[in-house]
Tab-separated table of C-alpha atoms and ligand atoms in Angstrom:
chain	number	residue	atom	x	y	z
X	13	MET	CA	112.943	97.902	141.450
X	14	SER	CA	108.769	97.087	141.185
X	15	PRO	CA	108.353	95.217	138.313
X	16	ILE	CA	105.943	96.730	135.479
X	17	PRO	CA	104.426	92.962	134.163
X	18	ALA	CA	103.839	93.381	130.322
X	19	THR	CA	100.971	93.828	128.329
X	20	VAL	CA	101.519	90.948	125.718
X	21	PHE	CA	100.345	91.820	122.301
X	22	ALA	CA	101.014	88.610	120.449
X	23	ARG	CA	103.062	85.047	121.069
X	24	LEU	CA	104.023	83.337	118.144
X	25	SER	CA	105.897	79.952	117.428
X	26	VAL	CA	108.535	79.580	114.870
X	27	ASP	CA	108.406	75.990	114.278
X	28	LEU	CA	111.020	74.164	113.333
X	29	GLY	CA	110.840	71.057	115.515
X	30	GLU	CA	113.456	70.593	117.906
X	31	ARG	CA	114.683	74.179	117.612
X	32	SER	CA	111.381	76.145	117.606
X	33	TYR	CA	110.970	79.408	119.588
X	34	PRO	CA	108.467	81.997	120.743
X	35	ILE	CA	108.198	85.886	119.980
X	36	ILE	CA	106.466	87.645	122.165
X	37	ILE	CA	105.707	91.088	121.328
X	38	GLY	CA	104.618	93.591	123.472
X	39	ASP	CA	104.885	96.132	125.973
X	40	HIS	CA	107.146	96.722	128.704
X	41	LEU	CA	108.904	93.358	127.981
X	42	LEU	CA	111.623	94.430	129.636
X	43	THR	CA	111.146	94.774	132.778
X	44	ASP	CA	109.103	91.862	133.290
X	45	VAL	CA	110.964	90.088	135.941
X	46	GLU	CA	109.272	86.100	134.851
X	47	LEU	CA	109.437	86.233	131.075
X	48	PHE	CA	113.595	86.734	131.708
X	49	ARG	CA	113.336	84.372	133.955
X	50	GLY	CA	112.686	81.818	131.327
X	51	ILE	CA	115.544	82.217	129.455
X	52	PRO	CA	118.136	79.741	129.386
X	53	GLY	CA	121.532	80.184	131.402
X	54	GLN	CA	122.095	82.310	134.694
X	55	ARG	CA	124.895	84.236	132.397
X	56	ILE	CA	123.661	86.329	130.027
X	57	ALA	CA	126.117	88.254	127.859
X	58	VAL	CA	123.669	91.389	126.852
X	59	VAL	CA	125.729	92.719	123.773
X	60	THR	CA	124.488	95.963	122.601
X	61	ASN	CA	125.758	99.125	120.979
X	62	THR	CA	126.285	103.112	122.059
X	63	VAL	CA	123.318	104.094	121.594
X	64	VAL	CA	121.188	101.405	122.759
X	65	ALA	CA	122.833	101.135	125.585
X	66	PRO	CA	122.577	104.248	127.178
X	67	LEU	CA	118.603	103.924	126.418
X	68	TYR	CA	117.940	100.404	127.650
X	69	LEU	CA	121.014	98.671	129.373
X	70	GLU	CA	120.232	99.123	132.649
X	71	ARG	CA	116.690	98.475	132.739
X	72	LEU	CA	117.339	95.705	131.404
X	73	SER	CA	120.386	95.127	133.136
X	74	ALA	CA	118.017	95.151	136.472
X	75	THR	CA	115.597	92.673	134.980
X	76	LEU	CA	118.116	90.452	134.561
X	77	ASN	CA	119.847	90.296	138.142
X	78	ALA	CA	115.636	90.547	139.406
X	79	ALA	CA	115.453	87.475	137.549
X	80	GLY	CA	118.537	85.856	139.115
X	81	LYS	CA	121.036	86.412	136.280
X	82	GLN	CA	123.968	87.253	135.662
X	83	CYS	CA	123.840	90.751	132.603
X	84	ILE	CA	127.903	90.684	131.025
X	85	PRO	CA	127.722	94.014	128.885
X	86	ILE	CA	129.423	94.064	125.525
X	87	VAL	CA	128.797	97.614	124.305
X	88	LEU	CA	129.753	97.851	120.446
X	89	PRO	CA	130.065	100.790	118.460
X	90	ASP	CA	127.139	101.809	116.121
X	91	GLY	CA	126.241	101.704	112.193
X	92	GLU	CA	126.307	98.704	109.667
X	93	GLU	CA	129.967	99.947	108.798
X	94	GLU	CA	130.296	98.474	112.206
X	95	LYS	CA	128.775	95.076	111.042
X	96	ASN	CA	132.246	93.740	110.988
X	97	VAL	CA	134.797	91.086	111.785
X	98	THR	CA	136.997	93.594	113.575
X	99	ASN	CA	133.528	93.877	116.120
X	100	LEU	CA	133.163	90.357	115.990
X	101	MET	CA	135.980	90.178	117.815
X	102	ALA	CA	135.436	92.482	120.516
X	103	ILE	CA	132.277	89.914	121.355
X	104	PHE	CA	135.074	87.075	121.361
X	105	THR	CA	137.425	88.567	123.202
X	106	ALA	CA	134.721	90.252	125.829
X	107	LEU	CA	134.185	86.854	126.501
X	108	LEU	CA	137.118	84.925	127.194
X	109	GLU	CA	137.853	87.602	129.182
X	110	GLN	CA	134.919	87.080	131.426
X	111	LYS	CA	135.906	83.451	131.175
X	112	CYS	CA	132.054	83.016	129.491
X	113	ASP	CA	131.204	79.648	128.799
X	114	ARG	CA	129.470	76.989	127.104
X	115	LYS	CA	126.467	77.746	128.963
X	116	THR	CA	126.280	81.300	128.477
X	117	THR	CA	123.625	82.651	126.810
X	118	LEU	CA	123.894	85.527	124.286
X	119	LEU	CA	121.639	88.491	123.822
X	120	ALA	CA	121.169	91.136	121.130
X	121	LEU	CA	119.673	94.106	122.346
X	122	GLY	CA	119.423	96.802	119.364
X	123	GLY	CA	118.820	96.566	115.785
X	124	GLY	CA	119.284	94.385	112.719
X	125	VAL	CA	123.571	94.977	112.824
X	126	ILE	CA	123.658	93.942	116.656
X	127	GLY	CA	121.207	90.869	116.027
X	128	ASP	CA	122.869	89.641	112.632
X	129	MET	CA	126.549	89.587	114.427
X	130	THR	CA	125.443	88.598	118.120
X	131	GLY	CA	123.535	85.862	116.621
X	132	PHE	CA	126.810	85.017	114.221
X	133	ALA	CA	128.922	85.053	117.435
X	134	ALA	CA	126.598	82.765	119.125
X	135	ALA	CA	126.871	80.397	116.437
X	136	THR	CA	130.490	80.435	116.394
X	137	TYR	CA	131.887	80.794	120.409
X	138	MET	CA	132.719	77.531	121.695
X	139	ARG	CA	131.082	75.956	118.315
X	140	GLY	CA	127.741	77.611	120.089
X	141	VAL	CA	126.003	79.052	122.858
X	142	PRO	CA	122.336	79.758	123.648
X	143	PHE	CA	120.927	82.634	121.510
X	144	VAL	CA	118.049	84.984	122.525
X	145	GLN	CA	116.855	88.455	120.265
X	146	VAL	CA	115.707	91.855	122.085
X	147	PRO	CA	115.148	93.652	118.792
X	148	THR	CA	114.753	97.609	119.326
X	149	THR	CA	114.181	98.739	116.077
X	150	LEU	CA	111.000	98.130	114.256
X	151	LEU	CA	113.207	96.448	111.586
X	152	ALA	CA	114.222	93.795	114.011
X	153	GLN	CA	110.864	93.566	115.364
X	154	VAL	CA	109.177	92.621	111.824
X	155	ASP	CA	112.213	90.726	110.193
X	156	SER	CA	116.031	90.647	111.177
X	157	SER	CA	115.332	88.472	114.659
X	158	VAL	CA	112.923	85.937	112.862
X	159	GLY	CA	114.145	82.995	111.111
X	160	GLY	CA	118.187	82.758	112.360
X	161	LYS	CA	119.950	84.541	109.597
X	162	THR	CA	123.416	85.826	111.283
X	163	ALA	CA	125.662	87.365	109.682
X	164	ILE	CA	128.419	90.275	109.156
X	165	ASN	CA	129.175	92.410	106.086
X	166	HIS	CA	132.530	91.573	103.669
X	167	PRO	CA	133.771	95.464	102.027
X	168	LEU	CA	132.641	93.413	98.960
X	169	GLY	CA	129.592	92.186	99.618
X	170	LYS	CA	126.488	92.341	101.753
X	171	ASN	CA	125.854	89.724	104.919
X	172	MET	CA	128.585	87.648	102.875
X	173	ILE	CA	130.149	86.087	106.367
X	174	GLY	CA	127.493	84.212	108.667
X	175	ALA	CA	125.637	81.407	109.622
X	176	PHE	CA	121.899	80.193	109.829
X	177	TYR	CA	121.453	80.111	114.020
X	178	GLN	CA	118.518	80.610	115.260
X	179	PRO	CA	117.162	82.718	119.034
X	180	GLN	CA	115.267	80.030	122.136
X	181	TRP	CA	113.684	83.549	122.048
X	182	VAL	CA	112.426	86.995	120.691
X	183	PHE	CA	111.013	89.498	123.040
X	184	ALA	CA	110.261	92.401	120.819
X	185	ASP	CA	108.953	95.171	122.963
X	186	THR	CA	107.383	97.882	121.949
X	187	ASP	CA	107.654	100.763	124.097
X	188	THR	CA	111.584	101.006	122.656
X	189	LEU	CA	110.567	102.238	119.153
X	190	ALA	CA	109.134	105.585	121.433
X	191	THR	CA	113.117	106.127	120.684
X	192	LEU	CA	113.391	105.390	117.336
X	193	PRO	CA	114.241	108.128	114.894
X	194	ASP	CA	111.380	108.667	112.580
X	195	ARG	CA	114.321	107.488	109.094
X	196	GLU	CA	114.654	104.622	111.317
X	197	LEU	CA	110.765	104.051	111.410
X	198	SER	CA	110.387	104.354	107.813
X	199	ALA	CA	113.818	102.160	107.288
X	200	GLY	CA	111.951	99.248	109.575
X	201	LEU	CA	108.345	99.768	107.296
X	202	ALA	CA	110.460	98.778	103.786
X	203	GLU	CA	110.232	95.157	105.625
X	204	VAL	CA	106.907	95.143	106.409
X	205	ILE	CA	105.332	96.484	102.787
X	206	LYS	CA	108.061	93.730	101.674
X	207	HIS	CA	106.124	91.057	103.592
X	208	GLY	CA	102.552	92.369	102.110
X	209	ALA	CA	103.266	92.515	98.787
X	210	ILE	CA	105.661	89.011	98.649
X	211	ILE	CA	102.706	86.802	100.004
X	212	ASP	CA	99.487	88.937	101.411
X	213	ILE	CA	97.722	91.141	99.312
X	214	GLU	CA	95.279	91.915	101.826
X	215	PHE	CA	97.666	93.058	104.211
X	216	PHE	CA	99.411	94.798	101.714
X	217	GLU	CA	95.603	96.732	101.456
X	218	TRP	CA	95.999	97.781	105.051
X	219	LEU	CA	99.052	99.284	104.915
X	220	GLU	CA	97.859	101.650	101.619
X	221	ARG	CA	94.731	102.519	104.490
X	222	ASN	CA	97.229	102.732	107.897
X	223	ILE	CA	100.582	104.099	106.845
X	224	TYR	CA	99.805	107.024	108.460
X	225	ALA	CA	99.191	105.715	111.229
X	226	LEU	CA	102.083	103.580	111.381
X	227	ARG	CA	104.652	106.628	110.549
X	228	ALA	CA	102.431	107.971	113.685
X	229	ARG	CA	103.353	105.241	115.561
X	230	ASP	CA	99.621	104.154	116.558
X	231	ARG	CA	100.202	102.036	118.976
X	232	GLU	CA	97.472	99.291	117.714
X	233	ALA	CA	98.739	99.753	113.801
X	234	LEU	CA	102.446	99.209	114.357
X	235	ALA	CA	101.295	95.731	116.580
X	236	TYR	CA	99.183	94.490	113.878
X	237	ALA	CA	101.765	95.157	111.654
X	238	ILE	CA	104.492	93.082	113.726
X	239	ARG	CA	102.496	90.391	114.431
X	240	ARG	CA	101.190	90.118	110.544
X	241	SER	CA	104.941	90.420	109.455
X	242	CYS	CA	106.106	87.705	112.277
X	243	GLU	CA	103.387	85.689	110.981
X	244	ILE	CA	104.351	85.557	107.559
X	245	LYS	CA	108.165	85.020	107.942
X	246	ALA	CA	107.926	82.075	110.396
X	247	GLU	CA	105.819	80.718	108.233
X	248	VAL	CA	108.204	81.016	105.314
X	249	VAL	CA	110.898	79.750	107.443
X	250	ARG	CA	108.872	77.079	108.617
X	251	GLN	CA	108.834	75.774	105.042
X	252	ASP	CA	112.192	76.588	103.766
X	253	GLU	CA	114.793	77.198	107.201
X	254	ARG	CA	117.781	77.540	105.346
X	255	GLU	CA	116.425	79.324	102.130
X	256	SER	CA	116.729	75.930	99.643
X	257	GLY	CA	113.719	77.309	97.326
X	258	LEU	CA	110.708	79.738	99.006
X	259	ARG	CA	112.534	81.585	101.690
X	260	ALA	CA	114.522	83.834	98.617
X	261	ILE	CA	110.947	85.046	98.455
X	262	LEU	CA	112.041	87.236	102.074
X	263	ASN	CA	115.175	88.976	99.556
X	264	PHE	CA	112.559	90.552	97.240
X	265	GLY	CA	114.310	93.977	96.835
X	266	HIS	CA	117.348	92.941	97.968
X	267	THR	CA	119.269	92.375	94.939
X	268	PHE	CA	119.035	96.205	94.226
X	269	GLY	CA	118.749	96.914	97.986
X	270	HIS	CA	122.277	95.336	98.764
X	271	ALA	CA	124.290	96.962	95.773
X	272	ILE	CA	123.186	100.372	96.888
X	273	GLU	CA	124.984	99.716	100.410
X	274	ALA	CA	127.563	98.210	99.085
X	275	GLY	CA	128.243	100.281	96.440
X	276	LEU	CA	127.730	103.730	98.697
X	277	GLY	CA	129.109	102.173	101.183
X	278	TYR	CA	127.521	100.282	104.690
X	279	GLY	CA	125.756	103.493	106.716
X	280	GLU	CA	125.585	105.852	103.995
X	281	TRP	CA	121.978	104.938	102.754
X	282	LEU	CA	120.463	102.612	105.829
X	283	HIS	CA	119.146	98.509	104.708
X	284	GLY	CA	115.745	100.020	105.057
X	285	GLU	CA	116.095	102.071	102.623
X	286	ALA	CA	117.791	100.885	99.953
X	287	VAL	CA	115.597	97.879	100.637
X	288	GLY	CA	112.727	100.169	99.974
X	289	CYS	CA	113.870	101.653	96.592
X	290	GLY	CA	114.734	98.130	95.992
X	291	MET	CA	112.018	97.397	95.532
X	292	THR	CA	110.667	100.035	93.134
X	293	MET	CA	113.389	98.411	91.215
X	294	ALA	CA	112.406	95.284	91.234
X	295	ALA	CA	109.021	96.479	90.478
X	296	ASP	CA	110.304	98.336	87.354
X	297	LEU	CA	111.558	95.125	85.937
X	298	SER	CA	108.494	93.181	86.876
X	299	VAL	CA	106.550	95.286	84.190
X	300	ARG	CA	109.261	95.396	81.807
X	301	LEU	CA	109.247	91.246	81.707
X	302	GLY	CA	104.616	91.131	81.832
X	303	TYR	CA	104.603	90.008	84.908
X	304	LEU	CA	103.043	93.143	86.882
X	305	SER	CA	100.669	95.624	85.531
X	306	ALA	CA	101.116	99.745	85.607
X	307	SER	CA	98.680	100.270	88.131
X	308	GLU	CA	100.196	97.311	90.690
X	309	GLN	CA	103.673	99.061	90.468
X	310	ALA	CA	102.239	102.763	91.213
X	311	ARG	CA	100.912	101.297	93.639
X	312	LEU	CA	103.518	99.684	95.397
X	313	GLN	CA	105.829	103.003	94.491
X	314	SER	CA	102.807	105.176	96.032
X	315	LEU	CA	103.485	103.039	99.435
X	316	ILE	CA	106.761	103.244	99.836
X	317	LYS	CA	106.819	106.805	99.045
X	318	ALA	CA	104.168	107.316	101.935
X	319	ALA	CA	106.095	105.713	104.035
X	320	GLY	CA	109.115	108.205	103.367
X	321	LEU	CA	111.191	106.078	101.717
X	322	PRO	CA	113.475	106.856	98.597
X	323	THR	CA	112.546	105.261	95.109
X	324	VAL	CA	115.085	106.619	92.996
X	325	ALA	CA	118.334	104.916	93.210
X	326	PRO	CA	121.819	106.167	93.345
X	327	ASP	CA	123.705	106.128	90.466
X	328	LEU	CA	126.605	103.484	90.862
X	329	GLY	CA	127.161	103.348	86.912
X	330	GLU	CA	125.923	100.059	84.829
X	331	LEU	CA	128.808	98.365	85.561
X	332	ARG	CA	129.442	98.738	89.120
X	333	TRP	CA	125.994	97.652	89.663
X	334	LEU	CA	126.377	94.467	87.962
X	335	ASP	CA	129.348	93.426	89.425
X	336	LEU	CA	127.856	94.205	92.536
X	337	MET	CA	124.660	91.834	92.011
X	338	GLU	CA	126.783	89.303	90.619
X	339	VAL	CA	127.762	88.667	94.622
X	340	ASP	CA	124.145	87.995	95.538
X	341	LYS	CA	124.071	84.823	97.413
X	342	LYS	CA	120.863	83.938	95.244
X	343	ASN	CA	122.497	83.466	92.343
X	344	GLU	CA	124.059	80.108	90.720
X	345	GLY	CA	126.240	80.044	87.727
X	346	GLY	CA	127.324	83.134	87.472
X	347	GLN	CA	123.210	84.098	86.851
X	348	ILE	CA	122.092	87.021	88.794
X	349	LYS	CA	118.404	85.977	89.971
X	350	PHE	CA	115.810	87.946	91.087
X	351	ILE	CA	112.644	87.959	92.824
X	352	LEU	CA	109.549	89.803	91.186
X	353	LEU	CA	106.088	90.785	91.692
X	354	LYS	CA	103.928	88.254	89.724
X	355	PRO	CA	101.481	89.859	90.077
X	356	LEU	CA	101.315	91.705	93.594
X	357	GLY	CA	100.783	90.037	96.560
X	358	SER	CA	102.886	87.057	95.214
X	359	THR	CA	106.518	85.856	93.467
X	360	SER	CA	109.272	84.730	90.570
X	361	ILE	CA	112.441	84.288	90.809
X	362	THR	CA	114.157	84.336	87.647
X	363	ALA	CA	117.202	85.724	85.978
X	364	VAL	CA	116.326	88.129	83.564
X	365	PRO	CA	117.528	89.519	79.986
X	366	ALA	CA	120.515	92.092	80.333
X	367	ASP	CA	118.540	94.443	78.173
X	368	GLN	CA	115.442	94.650	80.394
X	369	LEU	CA	118.084	95.452	83.493
X	370	SER	CA	119.718	97.877	81.444
X	371	ALA	CA	116.912	99.384	81.050
X	372	THR	CA	115.484	99.016	84.758
X	373	LEU	CA	118.976	100.383	85.586
X	374	HIS	CA	118.442	103.482	83.655
X	375	ALA	CA	115.319	104.003	84.464
X	376	CYS	CA	115.276	104.399	88.467
X	377	THR	CA	118.393	105.918	88.855
X	378	ARG	CA	119.881	109.212	89.358
X	379	ALA	CA	123.302	110.859	89.200
R	416	LIG	P1	120.034	99.341	113.062
R	416	LIG	O1	120.675	98.094	114.066
R	416	LIG	O2	122.138	99.753	112.439
R	416	LIG	O3	119.671	99.879	113.861
R	416	LIG	C1	119.152	101.347	113.728
R	416	LIG	C2	119.808	102.543	114.097
R	416	LIG	O4	118.819	102.775	115.200
R	416	LIG	C3	120.868	102.165	114.486
R	416	LIG	O5	121.686	103.709	114.715
R	416	LIG	C4	120.563	101.953	116.453
R	416	LIG	O6	121.720	102.004	117.333
R	416	LIG	C5	119.176	102.679	116.553
R	416	LIG	N1	118.616	102.247	117.334
R	416	LIG	C6	118.511	100.867	117.647
R	416	LIG	N2	117.252	100.683	118.492
R	416	LIG	C7	116.501	101.929	118.957
R	416	LIG	C8	115.939	102.681	119.715
R	416	LIG	N3	114.668	101.890	120.184
R	416	LIG	N4	115.653	103.754	120.267
R	416	LIG	C9	116.494	104.503	119.007
R	416	LIG	N5	117.645	104.634	118.492
R	416	LIG	C10	117.804	103.129	118.328
R	416	LIG	O7	119.944	98.706	111.763
R	416	LIG	P2	118.524	97.855	111.311
R	416	LIG	O8	118.148	98.465	110.698
R	416	LIG	O9	117.416	97.630	113.270
R	416	LIG	O10	119.036	96.752	110.840
R	416	LIG	C11	119.325	96.789	109.975
R	416	LIG	C12	120.243	95.711	109.434
R	416	LIG	O11	119.902	94.184	110.003
R	416	LIG	C13	120.749	95.207	108.659
R	416	LIG	O12	122.151	95.028	108.341
R	416	LIG	C14	120.733	94.119	107.777
R	416	LIG	O13	121.180	93.675	106.470
R	416	LIG	C15	120.190	93.475	108.460
R	416	LIG	N6	119.071	92.124	107.861
R	416	LIG	C16	118.514	91.351	108.933
R	416	LIG	C17	118.296	90.167	108.466
R	416	LIG	C18	117.885	88.807	108.977
R	416	LIG	O14	116.374	88.205	108.616
R	416	LIG	N7	118.991	88.775	109.612
R	416	LIG	C19	117.000	90.848	107.784
R	416	LIG	C20	116.429	92.377	107.681
R	416	LIG	C21	117.418	92.679	107.443
R	417	LIG	N1	114.887	88.725	105.561
R	417	LIG	C1	115.494	87.888	104.712
R	417	LIG	C2	115.364	86.482	105.161
R	417	LIG	O1	115.184	86.375	106.701
R	417	LIG	O2	115.158	85.402	104.659
């Protein structure tokens, strides 16, 4: 093999003292031997799934071998509904069968499902082994591969079992987005829009101007959206790694979104679709509380629609909505906490009056 050198668009850092790590964003990273030579360990357990393995496993495996490392593939079934304890156990079983020790590195090759599950396995296998993220969806490149939240789902609640565990490297190879279905690209745009809406109005305005370039996979536009998203997320995580306050803003749209995912059954709506719709619901609630103007709400809704995301939620029934939102990790003392916009580009974290929440649920859902 003659390795293709990477074109690195951006090299960022998540600054967390001794747990700091680089995020490398660029083209052809998967074939860059020198980049992968730098990851810890000689034995690399590559956790991926049945969709991503035929696309990228051989390429990565060849690169790891050329870098003097042994690749141990672990291929799981695909889908949000597979982010569960059965597949977590399947990772542990494969690691034990292969006699993997504490020096074995776990590398996640895939989207957020593989990244979250592999991260949790890395946090707990032999009480913690090195972890590397190679995100291959837009959503994973702009959000889930950065920040160290790892988890599996429980039938009663999304991401309820997990740990904070930071990777040691993140390699976001933008080439891999070429094979991503359009629906998955749109799902990733939800988290990009979220970053603008909560903290960076200039980025939000840039997204309003460039949303169709992003959907057309314009190389420069995507590279910028990934870089800016990672910068924003890295800075929030730097300030509040374990979500004692500020980091909760990254859950804008997720209180409603997680309820949609669990309520419909994992995998029915994509995570990004549920977040996109959840953001329109949180914006509706923000307007009802006088935090956001109707014109700002309309701008957010138009951008979410233009990204190809749903803006009307399924009607789960009010009691079921409340039941699902009551197991959200942000809640305190039985009160549901919401991330609201106050105004567009900044947030307020608050409990809300029951009648206002009820009005939003009725306004934003369809049977
Ligand atoms: P996903 O991992 O299910 O990937 C989406 C689909 O694309 C899957 O079918 C996958 O196999 C396929 N795929 C992956 N890469 C591909 C490629 N390059 N070409 C073609 N197909 C490809 O979903 P996702 O949207 O990446 O991630 C969603 C998950 O991320 C959710 O479980 C969510 O809870 C989690 N998440 C975690 C964090 C965090 O901070 N840890 C943040 C946001 C979301
Ligand atoms: N996606 C939410 C967080 O990382 O905090």
